[in-house]
Coordinates of N, CA and C in Angstrom, one line a residue:
M244 N 27.2 -47.0 120.4 CA 27.0 -45.7 121.1 C 27.6 -44.6 120.2
K245 N 26.9 -43.5 120.2 CA 27.3 -42.4 119.4 C 28.3 -41.5 120.1
D246 N 29.2 -40.8 119.4 CA 30.1 -39.9 120.0 C 29.5 -38.5 120.1
T247 N 28.5 -38.3 120.9 CA 27.9 -37.0 121.1 C 27.9 -36.7 122.6
T248 N 27.8 -35.4 122.9 CA 27.7 -34.9 124.2 C 26.2 -34.7 124.6
T249 N 26.0 -34.2 125.7 CA 24.6 -34.0 126.2 C 23.9 -32.9 125.3
D250 N 24.7 -31.9 124.8 CA 24.1 -30.8 124.0 C 24.0 -31.2 122.5
G251 N 24.4 -32.4 122.2 CA 24.2 -32.9 120.8 C 25.5 -32.6 119.9
S252 N 26.5 -31.9 120.4 CA 27.7 -31.7 119.6 C 28.6 -33.0 119.6
S253 N 29.4 -33.1 118.6 CA 30.2 -34.3 118.5 C 31.5 -34.1 119.3
R254 N 32.0 -35.1 119.9 CA 33.2 -35.1 120.7 C 34.4 -35.4 119.8
R255 N 34.2 -35.9 118.7 CA 35.3 -36.3 117.8 C 36.1 -35.1 117.4
F256 N 35.5 -33.9 117.2 CA 36.1 -32.7 116.7 C 36.8 -31.9 117.9
D257 N 36.5 -32.3 119.1 CA 37.1 -31.6 120.2 C 38.5 -32.2 120.6
L258 N 38.8 -33.4 120.1 CA 40.1 -34.0 120.5 C 41.3 -33.3 119.8
P259 N 42.4 -33.1 120.5 CA 43.6 -32.5 119.8 C 44.2 -33.5 118.8
L260 N 44.8 -32.9 117.8 CA 45.4 -33.8 116.8 C 46.8 -34.3 117.3
P261 N 47.1 -35.5 116.9 CA 48.4 -36.0 117.4 C 49.6 -35.3 116.7
P262 N 50.7 -35.2 117.3 CA 51.9 -34.6 116.6 C 52.3 -35.4 115.5
P263 N 52.9 -34.8 114.4 CA 53.3 -35.5 113.3 C 54.6 -36.4 113.6
P264 N 54.7 -37.4 112.9 CA 55.9 -38.3 113.2 C 57.2 -37.5 112.8
D265 N 58.3 -37.9 113.5 CA 59.6 -37.2 113.3 C 60.1 -37.4 111.8
A266 N 59.7 -38.4 111.2 CA 60.1 -38.6 109.8 C 59.6 -37.5 108.9
L267 N 58.4 -36.9 109.2 CA 57.8 -35.9 108.4 C 58.4 -34.5 108.7
R268 N 59.1 -34.4 109.8 CA 59.6 -33.1 110.2 C 61.0 -32.8 109.6
I269 N 60.9 -32.5 108.3 CA 62.1 -32.2 107.5 C 62.1 -30.8 107.0
G270 N 63.2 -30.2 106.7 CA 63.3 -28.9 106.1 C 62.6 -27.9 107.0
P271 N 61.8 -27.0 106.5 CA 61.2 -26.0 107.4 C 60.2 -26.5 108.4
L272 N 59.9 -27.7 108.4 CA 58.9 -28.3 109.4 C 59.6 -28.7 110.7
R273 N 60.9 -28.7 110.8 CA 61.6 -29.1 112.0 C 61.4 -28.0 113.1
E274 N 61.5 -28.5 114.3 CA 61.5 -27.6 115.4 C 62.7 -26.7 115.5
G275 N 62.5 -25.4 115.7 CA 63.6 -24.5 115.8 C 64.2 -24.1 114.5
T276 N 63.6 -24.3 113.4 CA 64.2 -23.9 112.1 C 64.2 -22.4 111.9
F277 N 63.2 -21.7 112.3 CA 63.2 -20.3 112.1 C 63.5 -19.6 113.5
R278 N 64.8 -19.4 113.7 CA 65.2 -18.7 114.9 C 65.7 -17.3 114.7
S279 N 65.6 -16.8 113.5 CA 66.0 -15.5 113.2 C 65.0 -14.5 113.7
R280 N 65.5 -13.2 113.9 CA 64.5 -12.2 114.4 C 63.5 -11.8 113.3
L281 N 63.9 -12.2 112.1 CA 62.9 -11.9 111.0 C 61.7 -12.7 111.0
H282 N 61.7 -13.8 111.8 CA 60.5 -14.7 111.9 C 59.8 -14.5 113.2
E283 N 59.9 -13.4 113.9 CA 59.2 -13.1 115.1 C 57.9 -12.5 114.8
P284 N 56.9 -12.6 115.6 CA 55.6 -12.0 115.4 C 55.7 -10.5 115.4
R285 N 56.6 -9.9 116.1 CA 56.7 -8.4 116.1 C 57.1 -7.9 114.7
T286 N 58.0 -8.6 114.0 CA 58.4 -8.2 112.7 C 57.2 -8.2 111.8
A287 N 56.3 -9.2 111.9 CA 55.1 -9.3 111.0 C 54.2 -8.1 111.4
V288 N 54.1 -7.7 112.6 CA 53.2 -6.6 113.0 C 53.8 -5.3 112.4
V289 N 55.1 -5.1 112.5 CA 55.7 -3.9 112.0 C 55.5 -3.8 110.5
L290 N 55.8 -4.9 109.8 CA 55.6 -4.9 108.3 C 54.2 -4.7 107.9
G291 N 53.3 -5.3 108.7 CA 51.9 -5.1 108.4 C 51.4 -3.7 108.6
R292 N 51.9 -3.0 109.6 CA 51.5 -1.6 109.8 C 52.1 -0.7 108.7
W293 N 53.3 -1.0 108.3 CA 53.9 -0.2 107.2 C 53.1 -0.4 105.9
L294 N 52.8 -1.7 105.6 CA 52.0 -2.0 104.4 C 50.7 -1.4 104.5
G295 N 50.0 -1.4 105.6 CA 48.7 -0.7 105.7 C 48.8 0.8 105.5
A296 N 49.8 1.4 106.1 CA 50.0 2.8 105.9 C 50.3 3.1 104.4
A297 N 51.0 2.3 103.7 CA 51.3 2.5 102.3 C 50.1 2.4 101.5
I298 N 49.2 1.4 101.8 CA 48.0 1.2 101.0 C 47.0 2.4 101.2
V299 N 46.9 2.9 102.5 CA 46.1 4.1 102.8 C 46.6 5.3 102.0
L300 N 47.9 5.5 102.0 CA 48.5 6.6 101.3 C 48.3 6.5 99.8
C301 N 48.4 5.3 99.2 CA 48.1 5.2 97.8 C 46.6 5.5 97.5
F302 N 45.7 5.0 98.4 CA 44.3 5.3 98.2 C 44.0 6.8 98.3
L303 N 44.6 7.5 99.2 CA 44.3 8.9 99.4 C 44.9 9.7 98.2
T304 N 46.1 9.3 97.8 CA 46.6 10.1 96.6 C 45.8 9.8 95.4
G305 N 45.3 8.6 95.2 CA 44.4 8.3 94.1 C 43.1 9.1 94.2
L306 N 42.6 9.3 95.3 CA 41.4 10.2 95.5 C 41.7 11.6 95.1
L307 N 42.9 12.1 95.6 CA 43.3 13.4 95.3 C 43.5 13.6 93.8
S308 N 44.1 12.7 93.2 CA 44.4 12.8 91.7 C 43.1 12.8 91.0
H309 N 42.1 11.9 91.4 CA 40.8 11.9 90.7 C 40.1 13.2 90.9
G310 N 40.2 13.8 92.1 CA 39.5 15.0 92.4 C 40.1 16.2 91.6
L311 N 41.4 16.1 91.4 CA 42.0 17.2 90.6 C 41.7 17.1 89.1
Q312 N 41.6 15.9 88.6 CA 41.3 15.7 87.2 C 39.8 15.9 86.8
E313 N 38.9 15.5 87.7 CA 37.5 15.8 87.5 C 36.9 16.3 88.8
P314 N 37.0 17.6 89.0 CA 36.5 18.2 90.3 C 35.0 18.1 90.3
P315 N 34.4 18.0 91.5 CA 33.0 18.0 91.6 C 32.5 19.4 91.3
G316 N 31.2 19.5 91.1 CA 30.6 20.8 90.7 C 30.7 21.9 91.7
W317 N 30.7 21.5 93.0 CA 30.8 22.5 94.0 C 32.3 23.0 94.2
A318 N 33.3 22.3 93.6 CA 34.7 22.7 93.8 C 35.3 23.2 92.5
A319 N 34.5 23.3 91.5 CA 35.1 23.8 90.2 C 35.5 25.2 90.3
R320 N 36.6 25.5 89.6 CA 37.1 26.9 89.6 C 36.5 27.7 88.5
P321 N 36.2 29.0 88.8 CA 35.6 29.8 87.7 C 36.5 29.9 86.5
A322 N 35.9 29.9 85.3 CA 36.6 29.9 84.1 C 37.2 31.3 83.7
D323 N 36.7 32.4 84.4 CA 37.1 33.7 84.0 C 38.3 34.3 84.8
E324 N 39.1 33.4 85.4 CA 40.3 33.9 86.1 C 41.3 34.4 85.1
P325 N 41.8 35.6 85.4 CA 42.8 36.2 84.5 C 44.1 35.4 84.3
S326 N 44.6 34.8 85.4 CA 45.8 34.1 85.3 C 45.6 32.6 85.0
G327 N 44.4 32.2 85.1 CA 44.2 30.8 84.8 C 44.8 29.9 85.9
G328 N 45.1 30.5 87.0 CA 45.7 29.7 88.1 C 47.1 29.4 88.0
R329 N 47.8 29.9 87.0 CA 49.2 29.6 86.7 C 50.1 30.7 87.4
L330 N 51.3 30.3 87.7 CA 52.3 31.2 88.2 C 53.0 31.8 87.0
P331 N 53.4 33.1 87.1 CA 54.1 33.7 86.0 C 55.5 33.0 85.7
G332 N 55.9 32.9 84.5 CA 57.1 32.2 84.2 C 58.3 33.1 84.5
P333 N 59.5 32.6 84.3 CA 60.7 33.4 84.5 C 60.8 34.5 83.5
P334 N 61.4 35.6 83.8 CA 61.6 36.7 82.8 C 62.5 36.3 81.7
R335 N 62.1 36.8 80.5 CA 62.9 36.5 79.3 C 64.0 37.5 79.1
A336 N 65.0 37.1 78.6 CA 66.2 38.0 78.3 C 65.9 38.8 77.0
C337 N 66.2 40.0 77.1 CA 66.0 40.9 75.9 C 67.2 40.8 75.0
T338 N 66.9 40.6 73.7 CA 68.0 40.5 72.8 C 68.0 41.6 71.8

């Protein structure tokens, strides 16, 4: 007899796996090993949000830097500005 259900799917893959033997539960695999607050799901969520915000910030500053180095044609500044877009420097001392 085959291990199939009425819809044709296999029943073998629906069974839960047995728990591992206690001899294999050593080191970090033991129950209750990670009891620190650093190993809670909320910590992972907070770190993930900060990491996502940092990646978005890096991406946006990269776009800004690229736009400043090679501005598109519609945003190019005219070349005949008298000051060239610079601020005047500090006054020089007369000697």
